[in-house]
Coordinates of C-alpha atoms and ligand atoms in Angstrom, one line a residue:
M16 CA -1.6 10.7 -25.9
T17 CA -4.2 8.1 -26.8
I18 CA -7.6 8.2 -25.2
Q19 CA -9.5 4.9 -24.8
E20 CA -13.2 4.8 -24.0
N21 CA -15.2 2.4 -21.7
V22 CA -12.2 0.4 -20.5
P23 CA -12.8 -2.3 -17.9
L24 CA -10.9 -1.5 -14.7
A25 CA -11.0 -4.9 -13.0
P26 CA -8.1 -6.3 -14.9
L27 CA -6.0 -3.3 -13.9
T28 CA -6.4 -4.1 -10.2
T29 CA -5.1 -7.0 -8.1
L30 CA -8.5 -7.5 -6.5
Q31 CA -10.0 -7.8 -10.0
V32 CA -13.4 -6.4 -9.3
G33 CA -15.2 -3.3 -10.5
G34 CA -16.7 -1.7 -13.6
P35 CA -15.3 0.3 -16.5
T36 CA -13.9 3.8 -16.7
R37 CA -15.5 6.3 -19.2
Y38 CA -12.0 7.3 -20.4
L39 CA -8.5 6.0 -19.9
V40 CA -5.2 7.6 -20.8
E41 CA -1.9 6.0 -20.3
A42 CA 0.7 8.7 -19.6
R43 CA 4.2 7.8 -20.6
S44 CA 5.7 11.3 -20.1
E45 CA 5.2 14.4 -18.1
D46 CA 3.7 16.1 -21.2
D47 CA 1.1 13.3 -21.4
V48 CA 0.1 14.0 -17.8
R49 CA -0.3 17.7 -18.6
E50 CA -2.4 16.9 -21.7
A51 CA -4.6 14.5 -19.8
V52 CA -5.3 17.0 -17.1
E53 CA -6.3 19.6 -19.7
F54 CA -8.5 17.0 -21.4
A55 CA -10.2 16.2 -18.1
R56 CA -10.7 20.0 -17.4
A57 CA -12.1 20.7 -20.8
K58 CA -14.7 17.9 -20.5
A59 CA -15.3 18.6 -16.8
L60 CA -14.3 15.0 -16.0
Q61 CA -13.2 13.8 -12.6
L62 CA -9.7 12.5 -12.7
F63 CA -8.4 9.4 -11.0
V64 CA -4.7 8.6 -11.0
L65 CA -4.0 4.8 -11.3
G66 CA -0.7 3.3 -10.5
G67 CA -0.2 -0.5 -10.1
G68 CA -3.8 -1.1 -9.0
S69 CA -2.7 -3.1 -6.0
N70 CA -4.5 -1.0 -3.3
L71 CA -7.8 -0.3 -5.0
L72 CA -11.4 -1.2 -4.7
V73 CA -13.3 -0.1 -7.9
A74 CA -17.1 0.1 -7.7
D75 CA -19.2 -2.1 -9.9
S76 CA -20.6 1.0 -11.6
G77 CA -17.0 1.9 -12.6
W78 CA -15.6 5.4 -12.9
P79 CA -17.6 8.1 -14.8
G80 CA -14.5 10.3 -15.5
L81 CA -11.0 9.9 -16.7
V82 CA -8.5 7.3 -15.3
L83 CA -4.9 8.4 -15.8
K84 CA -2.7 5.4 -15.8
I85 CA 0.8 6.5 -15.0
A86 CA 3.4 4.7 -17.1
I87 CA 6.3 7.0 -16.7
G88 CA 9.5 4.9 -16.6
G89 CA 13.2 5.2 -16.1
I90 CA 15.5 4.5 -13.2
R91 CA 18.5 6.9 -12.9
R92 CA 21.2 6.1 -10.4
E93 CA 23.6 8.7 -9.1
D94 CA 26.4 7.9 -6.5
Q95 CA 27.4 10.6 -4.0
D96 CA 29.9 9.7 -1.2
G97 CA 28.4 6.4 -0.1
V98 CA 24.9 7.6 -0.7
V99 CA 23.1 6.4 -3.8
L100 CA 20.2 8.4 -5.3
F101 CA 17.7 6.5 -7.4
D102 CA 15.5 8.8 -9.4
V103 CA 12.6 6.7 -10.5
G104 CA 9.6 7.1 -12.8
A105 CA 6.3 6.8 -11.1
G106 CA 5.2 4.0 -13.4
V107 CA 8.1 1.7 -12.7
E108 CA 7.1 -1.5 -11.0
W109 CA 8.1 -1.1 -7.3
D110 CA 9.6 -4.6 -6.9
G111 CA 11.7 -4.1 -10.0
L112 CA 13.3 -1.1 -8.3
V113 CA 13.9 -3.1 -5.1
A114 CA 15.5 -5.9 -7.2
Q115 CA 17.8 -3.4 -8.9
A116 CA 18.8 -1.7 -5.6
V117 CA 19.6 -5.1 -3.9
A118 CA 21.5 -6.3 -7.0
G119 CA 23.5 -3.0 -6.8
N120 CA 24.2 -3.6 -3.1
C121 CA 22.2 -0.6 -1.9
A122 CA 20.4 -0.8 1.4
G123 CA 17.2 0.8 2.5
V124 CA 14.3 -0.9 0.7
E125 CA 15.2 -4.6 0.9
C126 CA 12.5 -5.3 3.5
L127 CA 9.9 -3.9 1.0
S128 CA 10.5 -6.8 -1.4
G129 CA 7.5 -8.4 -3.1
I130 CA 5.1 -5.5 -2.6
P131 CA 2.9 -5.2 -5.7
G132 CA 2.2 -1.8 -7.3
S133 CA 4.2 1.0 -8.8
V134 CA 6.8 3.5 -7.5
G135 CA 4.3 6.4 -7.7
G136 CA 2.0 4.8 -5.1
T137 CA 4.7 4.3 -2.5
P138 CA 4.8 7.9 -1.1
I139 CA 1.0 8.1 -1.1
Q140 CA 0.4 5.6 1.7
N141 CA 4.0 5.6 2.9
V142 CA 4.3 1.9 2.0
G143 CA 5.8 -0.1 4.8
A144 CA 6.5 -3.7 5.8
Y145 CA 8.9 -5.7 7.9
G146 CA 10.3 -2.8 9.7
Q147 CA 10.9 -0.4 6.8
E148 CA 8.8 2.5 5.5
V149 CA 9.5 4.4 2.3
S150 CA 9.5 7.6 4.3
E151 CA 13.0 6.6 5.6
T152 CA 14.5 6.6 2.1
I153 CA 12.4 9.1 0.1
K154 CA 14.5 12.2 -0.6
S155 CA 11.9 14.0 -2.7
V156 CA 8.8 13.6 -4.8
R157 CA 8.3 15.2 -8.2
A158 CA 4.7 15.9 -8.9
F159 CA 2.3 17.8 -11.1
D160 CA 0.4 20.2 -8.9
T161 CA -3.0 20.4 -10.3
K162 CA -3.9 23.4 -8.1
A163 CA -0.9 25.6 -9.2
D164 CA -0.8 24.0 -12.7
R165 CA 2.9 23.3 -12.6
I166 CA 5.5 20.7 -11.8
V167 CA 6.9 20.9 -8.2
V168 CA 9.5 19.0 -6.2
L169 CA 8.4 18.2 -2.7
P170 CA 11.3 17.4 -0.3
E171 CA 10.6 14.5 2.1
G172 CA 10.0 16.8 5.1
T173 CA 7.0 18.4 3.4
C174 CA 5.2 15.1 2.6
G175 CA 3.8 14.6 6.1
F176 CA 4.7 10.9 6.3
R177 CA 3.2 8.9 9.1
Y178 CA 1.9 5.3 9.3
R179 CA 0.2 4.6 6.0
T180 CA -0.3 8.3 5.6
S181 CA 1.1 11.4 3.8
I182 CA -0.3 14.7 2.6
F183 CA -1.1 12.9 -0.7
N184 CA -3.9 10.8 0.9
T185 CA -5.0 13.3 3.6
T186 CA -4.7 17.1 3.5
E187 CA -3.8 17.3 -0.2
R188 CA -5.7 14.4 -1.5
G189 CA -6.2 14.7 -5.3
R190 CA -3.9 17.7 -5.7
Y191 CA -0.7 16.2 -6.8
I192 CA 0.0 13.7 -9.6
I193 CA 3.2 11.9 -8.7
L194 CA 5.7 11.8 -11.6
R195 CA 9.0 10.6 -10.2
V196 CA 10.3 9.7 -6.7
T197 CA 13.9 10.0 -5.6
Y198 CA 15.1 7.5 -3.0
R199 CA 18.3 7.9 -1.0
L200 CA 19.9 4.4 -0.4
V201 CA 23.2 3.4 1.3
A202 CA 25.9 1.7 -0.8
G203 CA 27.1 -1.4 0.9
G204 CA 24.8 -0.7 3.8
I205 CA 23.6 -3.4 6.1
P206 CA 20.1 -4.8 5.7
G207 CA 17.3 -3.8 8.1
L208 CA 16.4 -6.6 10.5
K209 CA 13.9 -4.9 12.8
Y210 CA 10.9 -7.2 12.4
S211 CA 10.5 -10.3 14.5
D212 CA 9.5 -12.5 11.6
L213 CA 12.8 -11.6 9.9
Q214 CA 14.9 -12.0 13.1
K215 CA 13.3 -15.4 13.6
H216 CA 14.2 -16.3 10.0
F217 CA 17.9 -15.5 10.5
A218 CA 18.1 -16.8 14.2
G219 CA 21.2 -18.9 14.6
I220 CA 23.0 -17.6 11.5
I221 CA 26.4 -16.1 12.2
G222 CA 27.1 -12.7 10.9
S223 CA 24.8 -10.3 9.1
P224 CA 22.8 -11.7 6.2
S225 CA 23.3 -10.0 2.8
L226 CA 20.7 -7.7 1.2
A227 CA 19.9 -10.5 -1.2
Q228 CA 19.3 -13.0 1.6
V229 CA 16.9 -10.5 3.3
R230 CA 15.1 -9.9 0.1
A231 CA 14.6 -13.7 -0.4
A232 CA 13.5 -14.1 3.2
V233 CA 10.9 -11.3 2.9
Q234 CA 9.6 -12.9 -0.3
Q235 CA 9.3 -16.2 1.4
I236 CA 7.5 -14.7 4.4
R237 CA 5.1 -12.7 2.2
Q238 CA 4.3 -15.8 0.1
S239 CA 3.6 -17.8 3.3
K240 CA 1.0 -15.1 4.2
S241 CA -0.2 -14.9 0.6
M242 CA 0.9 -11.3 0.4
L243 CA 2.9 -12.0 -2.7
I244 CA 1.0 -12.1 -6.0
V245 CA 1.3 -15.6 -7.3
P246 CA -0.8 -16.4 -10.4
G247 CA -3.2 -19.2 -9.6
D248 CA -3.1 -18.6 -5.9
P249 CA -6.7 -17.4 -5.1
D250 CA -5.5 -16.1 -1.7
S251 CA -3.4 -13.5 -3.5
R252 CA -6.4 -12.0 -5.4
S253 CA -6.5 -9.2 -2.9
A254 CA -5.6 -5.6 -2.2
G255 CA -3.1 -6.7 0.5
S256 CA -4.1 -5.6 4.0
F257 CA -7.7 -4.4 3.8
F258 CA -7.6 -2.7 7.2
K259 CA -5.1 -0.5 8.8
N260 CA -3.7 -1.4 12.2
P261 CA -5.6 0.9 14.6
V262 CA -3.4 3.4 16.4
L263 CA -4.7 3.9 19.9
S264 CA -4.1 6.3 22.7
E265 CA -2.3 5.1 25.8
A266 CA -5.7 4.8 27.7
E267 CA -7.5 3.0 24.8
F268 CA -4.6 0.7 24.5
R269 CA -4.6 -0.2 28.2
D270 CA -8.4 -0.7 28.1
L271 CA -8.2 -3.0 25.1
S272 CA -5.4 -5.1 26.5
G273 CA -7.3 -5.4 29.8
R274 CA -10.4 -6.6 28.0
A275 CA -8.4 -9.1 26.0
Q276 CA -6.7 -10.4 29.2
S277 CA -10.0 -10.8 31.0
R278 CA -11.1 -13.1 28.1
G279 CA -7.9 -15.0 28.6
L280 CA -6.5 -13.7 25.3
K281 CA -3.0 -12.4 24.8
M282 CA -2.9 -9.5 22.3
P283 CA 0.1 -9.6 19.9
S284 CA 2.9 -7.3 20.8
Y285 CA 6.1 -6.4 19.0
P286 CA 8.2 -3.2 18.8
A287 CA 6.5 -1.8 15.7
L288 CA 3.1 -2.1 17.5
D289 CA 4.3 -1.1 21.0
A290 CA 6.1 2.1 20.0
Q291 CA 3.0 3.7 18.5
R292 CA 0.3 1.8 20.5
K293 CA -0.7 0.2 17.3
V294 CA -2.8 -3.0 17.7
S295 CA -3.0 -5.8 15.2
A296 CA -6.1 -5.5 13.0
A297 CA -5.6 -9.1 11.9
W298 CA -5.8 -10.3 15.5
L299 CA -9.0 -8.2 16.1
V300 CA -10.6 -9.6 13.0
E301 CA -9.8 -13.2 14.0
H302 CA -11.0 -12.6 17.6
S303 CA -14.4 -11.2 16.4
G304 CA -15.5 -14.4 14.7
F305 CA -13.8 -14.2 11.4
A306 CA -11.2 -16.9 11.0
K307 CA -8.7 -17.1 8.1
G308 CA -10.5 -18.8 5.2
F309 CA -13.9 -17.3 6.2
T310 CA -16.2 -17.0 3.2
M311 CA -19.2 -14.9 2.3
G312 CA -20.4 -15.7 -1.1
A313 CA -17.8 -14.9 -3.7
A314 CA -15.7 -12.8 -1.2
G315 CA -13.7 -14.2 1.6
I316 CA -10.7 -13.8 3.9
S317 CA -7.4 -15.3 2.8
S318 CA -6.6 -18.7 4.4
K319 CA -3.2 -17.3 5.3
H320 CA -3.8 -13.8 6.7
A321 CA -6.8 -12.4 8.3
L322 CA -6.3 -8.9 6.9
A323 CA -6.5 -9.8 3.2
L324 CA -10.0 -9.8 1.8
I325 CA -10.0 -11.9 -1.4
N326 CA -12.0 -12.2 -4.5
R327 CA -12.7 -15.9 -4.6
G328 CA -13.2 -15.8 -8.4
S329 CA -16.4 -14.2 -9.4
A330 CA -16.7 -11.5 -6.7
R331 CA -18.2 -8.1 -7.5
A332 CA -17.2 -5.0 -5.6
A333 CA -20.5 -5.2 -3.7
D334 CA -19.5 -8.6 -2.3
I335 CA -16.2 -7.2 -1.0
V336 CA -18.0 -4.3 0.5
R337 CA -20.6 -6.5 2.2
L338 CA -17.8 -8.6 3.7
K339 CA -15.9 -5.4 4.8
D340 CA -19.1 -4.0 6.5
E341 CA -19.7 -7.4 8.2
I342 CA -16.1 -7.4 9.6
Q343 CA -16.2 -3.8 10.7
S344 CA -19.4 -4.2 12.6
G345 CA -18.2 -7.5 14.1
V346 CA -15.0 -5.9 15.4
E347 CA -16.9 -2.8 16.6
K348 CA -19.4 -5.0 18.5
T349 CA -16.8 -7.2 20.0
W350 CA -14.0 -4.7 20.8
G351 CA -15.5 -1.2 20.3
I352 CA -12.9 -0.4 17.7
S353 CA -13.7 0.8 14.3
L354 CA -11.3 -0.5 11.7
E355 CA -10.4 1.8 8.9
P356 CA -10.0 0.4 5.4
E357 CA -6.6 0.7 3.8
P358 CA -7.4 0.5 0.0
V359 CA -8.6 3.5 -2.0
F360 CA -12.3 3.3 -2.9
V361 CA -12.9 4.4 -6.5
G362 CA -16.3 5.4 -7.8
F363 CA -18.3 4.8 -4.6
Ligands
EPU415 N1 -2.0 -11.8 13.1 C1 -3.1 -12.5 13.4 N2 -3.8 -13.1 12.4 C2 -3.3 -13.1 11.1 C3 -2.1 -12.4 10.8 C4 -1.5 -11.8 11.8 O1 -3.5 -12.6 14.5 O2 -4.0 -13.7 10.2 C5 -1.3 -11.1 14.2 C6 -0.1 -12.0 14.7 O3 0.0 -11.9 16.1 C7 1.1 -11.2 14.1 C8 0.6 -9.8 14.0 O4 -0.8 -9.9 13.8 O5 2.2 -11.4 14.9 C9 1.3 -9.0 12.9 O6 1.1 -9.7 11.6 P1 1.9 -9.4 10.3 O7 3.4 -9.5 10.7 O8 1.4 -10.2 9.2 O9 1.7 -7.9 10.1 P2 0.3 -7.0 10.0 O10 0.4 -6.0 11.1 O11 -0.9 -7.8 10.0 C10 1.4 -5.2 8.5 C11 1.1 -4.5 7.2 C12 1.4 -5.4 6.0 C13 2.9 -5.8 6.1 C14 3.1 -6.5 7.4 C15 4.6 -6.9 7.6 C16 -0.7 -3.0 7.8 C17 -2.2 -2.7 7.7 N3 -0.3 -4.1 7.2 O12 0.5 -6.3 8.6 O13 1.2 -4.6 4.8 O14 3.2 -6.6 5.0 O15 2.8 -5.6 8.5 O16 5.3 -5.8 8.0 O17 0.0 -2.2 8.4 C18 -0.4 -3.9 3.3 O18 -0.4 -2.8 3.8 O19 -1.2 -4.1 2.3 C19 0.4 -5.0 3.8 C20 0.4 -6.2 3.3

């Protein structure tokens, strides 16, 4: 285990803002994780676990403790009567796993193509897009339990998965360090086509598209919304969606649709939203005076998707926070809804 000191964190995140961490350890094995935890304890340092850095906002002052960068690799495939288990190291790049699953003709994660970040981050916020969520395919999560000081295996049912939520980012936040994740995929399975953008893409095509075709379509749709990291595309210097889609009660939902209607506005509606009374945060942002391409100093909103706050080049964390506050108060004033940020805030 090598301990580095005063390491800038901005280059380790997709938003590329924020100050340095006091200490950084890159853990390539479960033993490294254990040692790093002991080091942090011995020095009374706060521990922050870093994966792919794609969903983070690091404060300009940085992190005063230890950042543990998880670099545990390895993809093990095991076939069991039509079901394929992929046991994957938390440090594996998520999209590399999706590519391998699709190439191996295994269904279940193809709609989650092109999502930046690492495998270990996926259970934490129950990563989802285009009609799939990892909770549908995760069989279990192997983690270091810092409370009990031992390695545990948490079956899917104990992870508390809901929209963008699990025990890892709510009730048990900070307790578990994810080491490996086992996904249960279906050999030769048919691709998921639940999302309207995807259905539109394949409209008129006879027969079911292949997993590879769905992967390519998702990549294309993501790129058109600048939700794919493309070097040189300033719109992709973001943390993906900066706000969660609000989940409303039946009464709140009716009230909001009524108010939209009375302004002559049609709120977006599609099954994923309707089923849970979710409303589109992007739509609320746009209808509160923040168009795509809105700028505020060095921070801005992507020109292709209203939910992606971007670093226009020289932004500091404070610029992103100022823009976030401005948007939240605009949406609150216009619609009475408080938007909840999606990224993890580090060092604030
Ligand atoms: N919309 C707008 N303005 C925009 C973008 C979208 O009004 O700039 C409206 C449109 O009516 C559109 C609807 O919002 O039909 C939904 O848009 P989109 O399909 O882009 O999905 P989203 O709800 O904005 C969510 C996830 C994304 C994920 C997409 C696709 C959240 C917070 N975001 O966005 O996830 O890729 O669905 O499934 O749930 C992320 O979490 O970082 C992320 C990128």
